[in-house]
Amino acid sequence: MKNYFKYRKPKTKRSKRFLESRAPKLIEDVKTAMIMKGGNTSQTVTQALKDIVSSNITRPFEDSTSLEFFSKKTDSSLFLFGSHNKKRDHMPNDVCVTVSFVLFAGRLFDFHVLDMIELGIEKYVSLSDVKASKCPEGTKPMLVFAGEAFDTDNEHKRLKSLLLDFFRGPTVSAVRLAGLEHVLHFTALDGKIYMRSYRSLLKKSGCRTPRIELEEIGPSCDLVLRRTHLASDDLYKLAHRQPKALKAKKKKNISHDAFGTKFGRVHMQKQDLSKLRTRKMKGLRKRKGNVVAEEQDGQAPKVAKEAEHTE
Amino acid sequence: MAACSVEALLAKAEQEEAEKLKSISVQKELDLEFDIGNLLACDKNRIDLREFREQKKEDFLRSLARDNTQLLINEIWKQPTERVQEAIVVKLPDPATPLPREKPPPKAKPPTKWEQFAKLKGIQKKKKTNLVWDETRVAKNEYNRLKNIARAQKGKVPVMGLATSTQQSKEELSLAVSVAKTSTASAGRFQDRLPKEKAPKNMGKKRKFEPLIGDFSNERHKQLELLKLMDGKKPKLDITKAVNKQMREEDREEAAAKYKKRAGKKGRKGGNMSGKGKGKGGKGGKGKGGKAGGGGGGGGGKRRGKPGKH
């Protein structure tokens, strides 16, 4: 599959630019996400997908089409796939059918699936259900993860990383203070993950930093972590490898010790240690009367001069 | 007394400060971990399940979110700020959380044959700027720009017939009028005339052709006349006239050349030199013999040929 795309050589400038935009780069662009719905998605799931991305792009596809092929076509590395499946629980007495809405969230590395997590949607409140003024689309949201699980459980840690990838938006060097409106809060609690979306109001607080008040907007869902397909540690490490060019240049001859003190190395030419002038000890200086002192005398003004220079 | 009041004041000030800070301070067991570059905060504190179940879920979550957001905002506000076009903007550090890349980092391309050679020889790449400052073009652009402005503001734009807006002669004005009249879609054919204005002569056709099949007698007459002329011994070309015409032309050219020279040198209008008169007197005159005239005519004819070459 990879080779099919590589064999083509660009014949026009436009196609060349297109291929260059898809080629691996030093500093990568913002990750784009494919939002897909499976064969039998319900209203809720579709609504959920739309709200999360606040766009109308849903690509229905048959199961036969490979996810990876699609990601190559659209050059996206994140995906969100919604469906609902009916589980038949064969209890001894009766057959009960549980219908659950399911969301598959995942990301790809080099067009192969890196991580994929199945999340069951237990409760869902859509954008339209919540009556409140919304944040303008495209604001970079503030993300908060609460709960021990996000720090201790491996799967939760991956989920946190995945959610961060999904929601963080483009990396910017500066942010308008008044534009920090959107807050996404994820709480891992009681085996569930509660996602809530708020609009933050910056109120006067008497000092420079404002006081925060939150107003619930946007979709909220209660998710349950189900099956996961996580990348092996090796693949995960490989995916994190940064090109050498991006590594911060280390300044030579500067080191820090445990306390944070900065040490530097200064390279000097070879010095004749016998001719070194150390601190002047007035008491050790010979008196002017002596013969030896005459030599010293000659040297004394020199010493004084040098001392002046060094001090 | 005074001491008491001072103490009281200080205490009051402290209290006020504490209150101010109270509004933004949040008590947590463990400090949050921040990644300001991603606007991310991680709260690792244990969440009391009992509290969660007692309270209304949404309220509990909201208060938790409020506290965490407050801490995140406090952290963000510690960053350096600057003013960019009427908005205050805070500078974010680089994102700290390592996230996997989309694609593997690009492989270094092997240097091409030229690149290898250049490296070997120590040739550096010099960038050519293909934009060169051109004074004449700049001046022309400026002129056109001003003209456009003048036209846009319906100012005075110099018209075809009138170069200057100062005194114009009668001929210039009439020329301007005629040019203006003809500058229409139908080339001036349907333009109205002033009451005393004369109809323009020689409008439209510059040559008149007889209709193909029209006046038979006229055509016949013309053809016979032509044959008569061809048969006749008298030459059609009046040689003296031709010669004189030629001479006049040459004199005029000389005079113009001299005038230009004079104008260049002294700026005087030399103009009408006696070159004309000289030429007339000196060269052929009227009523010389036929042969001499013929010779002169031949010479004139020859001379005519020469300027033609040039």
mmCIF file of C-alpha atoms in Angstrom, chain B:
data_model
loop_
_atom_site.group_PDB
_atom_site.id
_atom_site.type_symbol
_atom_site.label_atom_id
_atom_site.label_comp_id
_atom_site.label_asym_id
_atom_site.label_seq_id
_atom_site.Cartn_x
_atom_site.Cartn_y
_atom_site.Cartn_z
ATOM 1 C CA MET B 1 -4.091 55.137 70.866
ATOM 2 C CA ALA B 2 -2.338 55.839 67.671
ATOM 3 C CA ALA B 3 -0.517 52.539 67.937
ATOM 4 C CA CYS B 4 -3.761 50.686 68.359
ATOM 5 C CA SER B 5 -5.257 52.328 65.318
ATOM 6 C CA VAL B 6 -2.142 51.543 63.269
ATOM 7 C CA GLU B 7 -2.317 47.930 64.348
ATOM 8 C CA ALA B 8 -5.956 47.820 63.548
ATOM 9 C CA LEU B 9 -5.269 49.282 60.130
ATOM 10 C CA LEU B 10 -2.557 46.752 59.422
ATOM 11 C CA ALA B 11 -4.757 43.916 60.537
ATOM 12 C CA LYS B 12 -7.514 45.181 58.360
ATOM 13 C CA ALA B 13 -5.194 45.442 55.368
ATOM 14 C CA GLU B 14 -3.990 41.904 55.949
ATOM 15 C CA GLN B 15 -7.513 40.657 56.160
ATOM 16 C CA GLU B 16 -8.435 42.373 52.951
ATOM 17 C CA GLU B 17 -5.449 40.858 51.194
ATOM 18 C CA ALA B 18 -6.346 37.421 52.455
ATOM 19 C CA GLU B 19 -9.877 37.870 51.267
ATOM 20 C CA LYS B 20 -8.743 38.931 47.868
ATOM 21 C CA LEU B 21 -6.514 35.936 47.571
ATOM 22 C CA LYS B 22 -9.207 33.713 48.986
ATOM 23 C CA SER B 23 -11.253 34.195 45.902
ATOM 24 C CA ILE B 24 -8.585 32.673 43.743
ATOM 25 C CA SER B 25 -6.886 30.283 46.122
ATOM 26 C CA VAL B 26 -7.760 26.625 46.164
ATOM 27 C CA GLN B 27 -6.758 24.105 48.766
ATOM 28 C CA LYS B 28 -5.579 20.777 47.489
ATOM 29 C CA GLU B 29 -3.706 17.934 49.082
ATOM 30 C CA LEU B 30 -1.452 17.351 46.148
ATOM 31 C CA ASP B 31 -0.420 20.060 43.781
ATOM 32 C CA LEU B 32 -1.609 19.729 40.263
ATOM 33 C CA GLU B 33 0.715 18.939 37.418
ATOM 34 C CA PHE B 34 0.625 21.504 34.690
ATOM 35 C CA ASP B 35 1.576 21.522 31.049
ATOM 36 C CA ILE B 36 0.918 25.113 30.128
ATOM 37 C CA GLY B 37 1.999 24.662 26.521
ATOM 38 C CA ASN B 38 -0.980 22.367 26.071
ATOM 39 C CA LEU B 39 -3.214 24.235 28.543
ATOM 40 C CA LEU B 40 -3.327 21.007 30.495
ATOM 41 C CA ALA B 41 -3.736 20.332 34.196
ATOM 42 C CA CYS B 42 -3.685 16.945 35.898
ATOM 43 C CA ASP B 43 -5.256 16.503 39.272
ATOM 44 C CA LYS B 44 -4.034 13.385 41.015
ATOM 45 C CA ASN B 45 -5.884 13.867 44.251
ATOM 46 C CA ARG B 46 -8.135 11.159 45.482
ATOM 47 C CA ILE B 47 -11.755 11.859 44.899
ATOM 48 C CA ASP B 48 -14.016 10.990 47.772
ATOM 49 C CA LEU B 49 -16.601 8.600 46.423
ATOM 50 C CA ARG B 50 -18.931 9.173 49.307
ATOM 51 C CA GLU B 51 -19.007 12.882 48.722
ATOM 52 C CA PHE B 52 -19.631 12.246 45.093
ATOM 53 C CA ARG B 53 -22.585 10.017 45.797
ATOM 54 C CA GLU B 54 -24.062 12.270 48.433
ATOM 55 C CA GLN B 55 -24.062 15.396 46.387
ATOM 56 C CA LYS B 56 -25.709 15.794 43.086
ATOM 57 C CA LYS B 57 -23.322 14.433 40.534
ATOM 58 C CA GLU B 58 -23.277 17.451 38.280
ATOM 59 C CA ASP B 59 -22.715 19.894 41.104
ATOM 60 C CA PHE B 60 -19.869 17.859 42.489
ATOM 61 C CA LEU B 61 -18.229 17.607 39.109
ATOM 62 C CA ARG B 62 -18.745 21.250 38.453
ATOM 63 C CA SER B 63 -17.175 22.385 41.721
ATOM 64 C CA LEU B 64 -14.243 20.056 41.142
ATOM 65 C CA ALA B 65 -13.839 21.445 37.658
ATOM 66 C CA ARG B 66 -14.040 24.989 38.959
ATOM 67 C CA ASP B 67 -11.290 24.412 41.473
ATOM 68 C CA ASN B 68 -9.016 22.736 38.974
ATOM 69 C CA THR B 69 -9.652 25.375 36.342
ATOM 70 C CA GLN B 70 -8.903 28.093 38.876
ATOM 71 C CA LEU B 71 -5.545 26.508 39.620
ATOM 72 C CA LEU B 72 -4.789 26.185 35.923
ATOM 73 C CA ILE B 73 -5.699 29.817 35.304
ATOM 74 C CA ASN B 74 -3.513 30.888 38.208
ATOM 75 C CA GLU B 75 -0.647 29.051 36.619
ATOM 76 C CA ILE B 76 -1.308 30.545 33.207
ATOM 77 C CA TRP B 77 -1.442 34.047 34.640
ATOM 78 C CA LYS B 78 2.067 33.578 35.968
ATOM 79 C CA GLN B 79 3.407 33.460 32.414
ATOM 80 C CA PRO B 80 4.785 36.619 30.759
ATOM 81 C CA THR B 81 2.251 38.701 28.917
ATOM 82 C CA GLU B 82 2.486 41.205 26.134
ATOM 83 C CA ARG B 83 0.178 43.472 24.239
ATOM 84 C CA VAL B 84 -0.534 42.641 20.615
ATOM 85 C CA GLN B 85 -2.929 44.942 18.747
ATOM 86 C CA GLU B 86 -5.345 45.847 21.502
ATOM 87 C CA ALA B 87 -5.375 42.406 23.036
ATOM 88 C CA ILE B 88 -3.383 41.129 25.927
ATOM 89 C CA VAL B 89 -1.722 37.896 25.068
ATOM 90 C CA VAL B 90 0.124 35.457 27.284
ATOM 91 C CA LYS B 91 3.178 33.675 25.947
ATOM 92 C CA LEU B 92 2.970 29.932 26.272
ATOM 93 C CA PRO B 93 5.983 27.699 26.776
ATOM 94 C CA ASP B 94 6.552 24.676 24.556
ATOM 95 C CA PRO B 95 4.245 21.717 25.211
ATOM 96 C CA ALA B 96 5.826 19.402 27.734
ATOM 97 C CA THR B 97 3.785 16.233 27.343
ATOM 98 C CA PRO B 98 5.373 13.897 24.840
ATOM 99 C CA LEU B 99 2.858 12.828 22.247
ATOM 100 C CA PRO B 100 3.417 10.356 19.454
ATOM 101 C CA ARG B 101 4.128 11.712 16.009
ATOM 102 C CA GLU B 102 1.921 11.239 13.020
ATOM 103 C CA LYS B 103 4.624 9.856 10.796
ATOM 104 C CA PRO B 104 8.205 8.857 11.402
ATOM 105 C CA PRO B 105 10.698 11.714 11.112
ATOM 106 C CA PRO B 106 11.931 12.342 7.577
ATOM 107 C CA LYS B 107 15.053 10.535 6.515
ATOM 108 C CA ALA B 108 17.928 12.677 5.411
ATOM 109 C CA LYS B 109 18.125 12.634 1.653
ATOM 110 C CA PRO B 110 21.472 11.516 0.271
ATOM 111 C CA PRO B 111 23.253 14.472 -1.305
ATOM 112 C CA THR B 112 22.906 14.714 -5.032
ATOM 113 C CA LYS B 113 25.861 14.576 -7.385
ATOM 114 C CA TRP B 114 26.011 18.342 -7.589
ATOM 115 C CA GLU B 115 25.695 18.749 -3.843
ATOM 116 C CA GLN B 116 28.587 16.376 -3.332
ATOM 117 C CA PHE B 117 30.684 18.263 -5.844
ATOM 118 C CA ALA B 118 29.811 21.610 -4.330
ATOM 119 C CA LYS B 119 30.756 20.367 -0.900
ATOM 120 C CA LEU B 120 34.038 19.099 -2.233
ATOM 121 C CA LYS B 121 34.884 22.355 -3.942
ATOM 122 C CA GLY B 122 33.512 24.514 -1.188
ATOM 123 C CA ILE B 123 30.958 26.235 -3.408
ATOM 124 C CA GLN B 124 28.283 28.093 -1.520
ATOM 125 C CA LYS B 125 24.792 28.622 -2.781
ATOM 126 C CA LYS B 126 24.215 32.261 -3.746
ATOM 127 C CA LYS B 127 20.695 33.519 -3.837
ATOM 128 C CA LYS B 128 19.832 35.651 -6.869
ATOM 129 C CA THR B 129 17.402 38.445 -6.395
ATOM 130 C CA ASN B 130 15.411 38.794 -9.584
ATOM 131 C CA LEU B 131 13.892 42.100 -8.603
ATOM 132 C CA VAL B 132 16.006 45.067 -9.608
ATOM 133 C CA TRP B 133 15.259 48.679 -8.745
ATOM 134 C CA ASP B 134 14.377 50.462 -11.970
ATOM 135 C CA GLU B 135 14.088 54.244 -11.808
ATOM 136 C CA THR B 136 12.324 54.739 -15.154
ATOM 137 C CA ARG B 137 9.707 52.118 -14.359
ATOM 138 C CA VAL B 138 9.125 53.596 -10.990
ATOM 139 C CA ALA B 139 8.595 57.004 -12.546
ATOM 140 C CA LYS B 140 6.199 55.602 -15.125
ATOM 141 C CA ASN B 141 4.226 53.786 -12.486
ATOM 142 C CA GLU B 142 3.976 56.913 -10.430
ATOM 143 C CA TYR B 143 2.765 58.893 -13.429
ATOM 144 C CA ASN B 144 0.106 56.325 -14.254
ATOM 145 C CA ARG B 145 -0.990 56.161 -10.684
ATOM 146 C CA LEU B 146 -1.513 59.904 -10.509
ATOM 147 C CA LYS B 147 -3.391 59.816 -13.782
ATOM 148 C CA ASN B 148 -5.687 57.161 -12.394
ATOM 149 C CA ILE B 149 -6.309 59.227 -9.307
ATOM 150 C CA ALA B 150 -7.088 62.258 -11.412
ATOM 151 C CA ARG B 151 -9.484 60.268 -13.523
ATOM 152 C CA ALA B 152 -11.132 58.768 -10.505
ATOM 153 C CA GLN B 153 -11.697 62.161 -8.971
ATOM 154 C CA LYS B 154 -12.868 63.502 -12.330
ATOM 155 C CA GLY B 155 -10.094 65.996 -12.419
ATOM 156 C CA LYS B 156 -8.436 67.496 -15.436
ATOM 157 C CA VAL B 157 -7.072 64.758 -17.627
ATOM 158 C CA PRO B 158 -5.231 65.981 -20.728
ATOM 159 C CA VAL B 159 -7.316 65.206 -23.788
ATOM 160 C CA MET B 160 -6.059 63.920 -27.103
ATOM 161 C CA GLY B 161 -6.266 67.128 -29.052
ATOM 162 C CA LEU B 162 -5.188 69.552 -26.374
ATOM 163 C CA ALA B 163 -1.808 68.925 -24.874
ATOM 164 C CA THR B 164 -1.695 72.060 -22.777
ATOM 165 C CA SER B 165 -4.468 73.814 -20.966
ATOM 166 C CA THR B 166 -3.124 77.242 -21.851
ATOM 167 C CA GLN B 167 -3.936 79.254 -24.925
ATOM 168 C CA GLN B 168 -4.793 77.158 -27.900
ATOM 169 C CA SER B 169 -4.904 78.336 -31.479
ATOM 170 C CA LYS B 170 -7.964 78.064 -33.627
ATOM 171 C CA GLU B 171 -6.537 75.143 -35.517
ATOM 172 C CA GLU B 172 -5.717 73.243 -32.344
ATOM 173 C CA LEU B 173 -9.173 73.722 -30.986
ATOM 174 C CA SER B 174 -10.817 72.655 -34.199
ATOM 175 C CA LEU B 175 -8.584 69.611 -34.295
ATOM 176 C CA ALA B 176 -9.562 68.795 -30.730
ATOM 177 C CA VAL B 177 -13.215 69.166 -31.615
ATOM 178 C CA SER B 178 -12.927 66.929 -34.638
ATOM 179 C CA VAL B 179 -11.054 64.286 -32.659
ATOM 180 C CA ALA B 180 -13.662 64.390 -29.938
ATOM 181 C CA LYS B 181 -16.412 64.073 -32.466
ATOM 182 C CA THR B 182 -14.932 61.025 -34.124
ATOM 183 C CA SER B 183 -14.281 59.306 -30.814
ATOM 184 C CA THR B 184 -17.633 57.655 -30.638
ATOM 185 C CA ALA B 185 -18.808 54.124 -31.288
ATOM 186 C CA SER B 186 -20.074 55.008 -34.749
ATOM 187 C CA ALA B 187 -17.025 57.141 -35.551
ATOM 188 C CA GLY B 188 -18.917 60.400 -35.391
ATOM 189 C CA ARG B 189 -21.519 59.637 -38.010
ATOM 190 C CA PHE B 190 -24.501 60.509 -35.886
ATOM 191 C CA GLN B 191 -23.100 63.416 -33.943
ATOM 192 C CA ASP B 192 -25.196 66.563 -33.849
ATOM 193 C CA ARG B 193 -23.709 69.783 -35.081
ATOM 194 C CA LEU B 194 -23.911 73.295 -33.745
ATOM 195 C CA PRO B 195 -26.116 75.669 -35.840
ATOM 196 C CA LYS B 196 -23.270 77.441 -37.558
ATOM 197 C CA GLU B 197 -20.835 74.552 -37.672
ATOM 198 C CA LYS B 198 -19.763 73.473 -41.112
ATOM 199 C CA ALA B 199 -20.125 69.902 -42.137
ATOM 200 C CA PRO B 200 -16.780 68.127 -41.982
ATOM 201 C CA LYS B 201 -15.342 67.395 -45.356
ATOM 202 C CA ASN B 202 -13.863 64.128 -46.464
ATOM 203 C CA MET B 203 -15.603 62.101 -43.810
ATOM 204 C CA GLY B 204 -15.508 58.367 -44.075
ATOM 205 C CA LYS B 205 -14.327 57.254 -47.429
ATOM 206 C CA LYS B 206 -10.984 58.414 -48.555
ATOM 207 C CA ARG B 207 -11.317 57.016 -52.059
ATOM 208 C CA LYS B 208 -14.258 56.915 -54.289
ATOM 209 C CA PHE B 209 -14.781 54.020 -56.582
ATOM 210 C CA GLU B 210 -17.161 53.897 -59.469
ATOM 211 C CA PRO B 211 -19.788 51.214 -59.278
ATOM 212 C CA LEU B 212 -18.849 48.085 -61.208
ATOM 213 C CA ILE B 213 -21.733 48.060 -63.588
ATOM 214 C CA GLY B 214 -23.203 51.505 -63.846
ATOM 215 C CA ASP B 215 -22.657 54.210 -66.301
ATOM 216 C CA PHE B 216 -21.635 52.443 -69.528
ATOM 217 C CA SER B 217 -21.092 55.588 -71.537
ATOM 218 C CA ASN B 218 -18.897 57.130 -68.872
ATOM 219 C CA GLU B 219 -16.819 54.042 -68.624
ATOM 220 C CA ARG B 220 -16.401 53.868 -72.372
ATOM 221 C CA HIS B 221 -15.389 57.515 -72.505
ATOM 222 C CA LYS B 222 -12.795 56.997 -69.851
ATOM 223 C CA GLN B 223 -11.270 53.966 -71.493
ATOM 224 C CA LEU B 224 -10.997 55.790 -74.844
ATOM 225 C CA GLU B 225 -9.346 58.777 -73.207
ATOM 226 C CA LEU B 226 -6.826 56.507 -71.625
ATOM 227 C CA LEU B 227 -5.956 54.919 -74.955
ATOM 228 C CA LYS B 228 -5.581 58.337 -76.524
ATOM 229 C CA LEU B 229 -3.127 59.363 -73.827
ATOM 230 C CA MET B 230 -1.090 56.228 -74.277
ATOM 231 C CA ASP B 231 -0.941 56.713 -78.015
ATOM 232 C CA GLY B 232 -0.160 60.371 -77.838
ATOM 233 C CA LYS B 233 3.380 61.756 -78.146
ATOM 234 C CA LYS B 234 3.106 64.306 -75.467
ATOM 235 C CA PRO B 235 4.570 62.981 -72.248
ATOM 236 C CA LYS B 236 2.129 62.842 -69.392
ATOM 237 C CA LEU B 237 4.754 63.715 -66.875
ATOM 238 C CA ASP B 238 5.481 67.420 -66.786
ATOM 239 C CA ILE B 239 9.173 67.232 -66.257
ATOM 240 C CA THR B 240 9.724 70.783 -65.142
ATOM 241 C CA LYS B 241 6.992 70.482 -62.606
ATOM 242 C CA ALA B 242 8.436 67.259 -61.331
ATOM 243 C CA VAL B 243 11.901 68.703 -61.065
ATOM 244 C CA ASN B 244 10.687 71.785 -59.244
ATOM 245 C CA LYS B 245 8.717 69.703 -56.860
ATOM 246 C CA GLN B 246 11.716 67.571 -56.112
ATOM 247 C CA MET B 247 13.935 70.553 -55.564
ATOM 248 C CA ARG B 248 11.459 72.181 -53.214
ATOM 249 C CA GLU B 249 11.291 68.995 -51.220
ATOM 250 C CA GLU B 250 15.022 68.743 -50.875
ATOM 251 C CA ASP B 251 15.319 72.368 -49.863
ATOM 252 C CA ARG B 252 12.748 71.884 -47.203
ATOM 253 C CA GLU B 253 14.643 68.940 -45.797
ATOM 254 C CA GLU B 254 17.871 70.877 -45.695
ATOM 255 C CA ALA B 255 16.220 73.778 -43.991
ATOM 256 C CA ALA B 256 14.693 71.540 -41.377
ATOM 257 C CA ALA B 257 18.065 69.937 -40.698
ATOM 258 C CA LYS B 258 19.741 73.308 -40.374
ATOM 259 C CA TYR B 259 16.977 74.599 -38.159
ATOM 260 C CA LYS B 260 17.452 71.646 -35.838
ATOM 261 C CA LYS B 261 21.192 72.226 -35.741
ATOM 262 C CA ARG B 262 20.714 75.910 -35.025
ATOM 263 C CA ALA B 263 18.132 75.196 -32.400
ATOM 264 C CA GLY B 264 20.513 72.707 -30.774
ATOM 265 C CA LYS B 265 23.495 75.048 -30.835
ATOM 266 C CA LYS B 266 22.126 78.460 -30.120
ATOM 267 C CA GLY B 267 18.461 77.927 -29.584
ATOM 268 C CA ARG B 268 17.614 80.543 -32.113
ATOM 269 C CA LYS B 269 15.091 80.076 -34.762
ATOM 270 C CA GLY B 270 17.268 80.095 -37.842
ATOM 271 C CA GLY B 271 14.500 78.726 -39.938
ATOM 272 C CA ASN B 272 14.062 80.316 -43.275
ATOM 273 C CA MET B 273 17.487 80.473 -44.715
ATOM 274 C CA SER B 274 18.109 81.588 -48.175
ATOM 275 C CA GLY B 275 18.971 78.069 -49.024
ATOM 276 C CA LYS B 276 15.699 77.805 -50.793
ATOM 277 C CA GLY B 277 16.284 80.780 -52.947
ATOM 278 C CA LYS B 278 19.833 79.683 -53.660
ATOM 279 C CA GLY B 279 18.759 76.306 -54.755
ATOM 280 C CA LYS B 280 16.206 77.665 -57.119
ATOM 281 C CA GLY B 281 18.478 80.115 -58.727
ATOM 282 C CA GLY B 282 21.492 77.887 -58.828
ATOM 283 C CA LYS B 283 20.094 74.711 -60.219
ATOM 284 C CA GLY B 284 17.765 74.411 -63.126
ATOM 285 C CA GLY B 285 15.366 77.092 -64.101
ATOM 286 C CA LYS B 286 12.237 77.136 -66.047
ATOM 287 C CA GLY B 287 12.049 76.963 -69.777
ATOM 288 C CA LYS B 288 15.332 75.259 -70.521
ATOM 289 C CA GLY B 289 15.557 73.184 -73.596
ATOM 290 C CA GLY B 290 13.738 69.908 -73.905
ATOM 291 C CA LYS B 291 16.940 67.855 -73.880
ATOM 292 C CA ALA B 292 18.486 69.791 -71.086
ATOM 293 C CA GLY B 293 15.150 69.544 -69.417
ATOM 294 C CA GLY B 294 15.209 65.844 -70.235
ATOM 295 C CA GLY B 295 18.723 65.544 -68.842
ATOM 296 C CA GLY B 296 17.699 67.571 -65.836
ATOM 297 C CA GLY B 297 14.569 65.525 -65.646
ATOM 298 C CA GLY B 298 16.606 62.347 -65.935
ATOM 299 C CA GLY B 299 18.974 63.642 -63.316
ATOM 300 C CA GLY B 300 16.042 64.699 -61.216
ATOM 301 C CA GLY B 301 14.561 61.303 -61.759
ATOM 302 C CA LYS B 302 17.791 59.704 -60.731
ATOM 303 C CA ARG B 303 18.078 61.915 -57.733
ATOM 304 C CA ARG B 304 14.586 61.006 -56.850
ATOM 305 C CA GLY B 305 15.626 57.418 -56.871
ATOM 306 C CA LYS B 306 18.414 58.008 -54.400
ATOM 307 C CA PRO B 307 16.428 59.408 -51.531
ATOM 308 C CA GLY B 308 14.074 56.553 -52.157
ATOM 309 C CA LYS B 309 16.870 54.126 -51.345
ATOM 310 C CA HIS B 310 17.654 55.782 -48.089
#
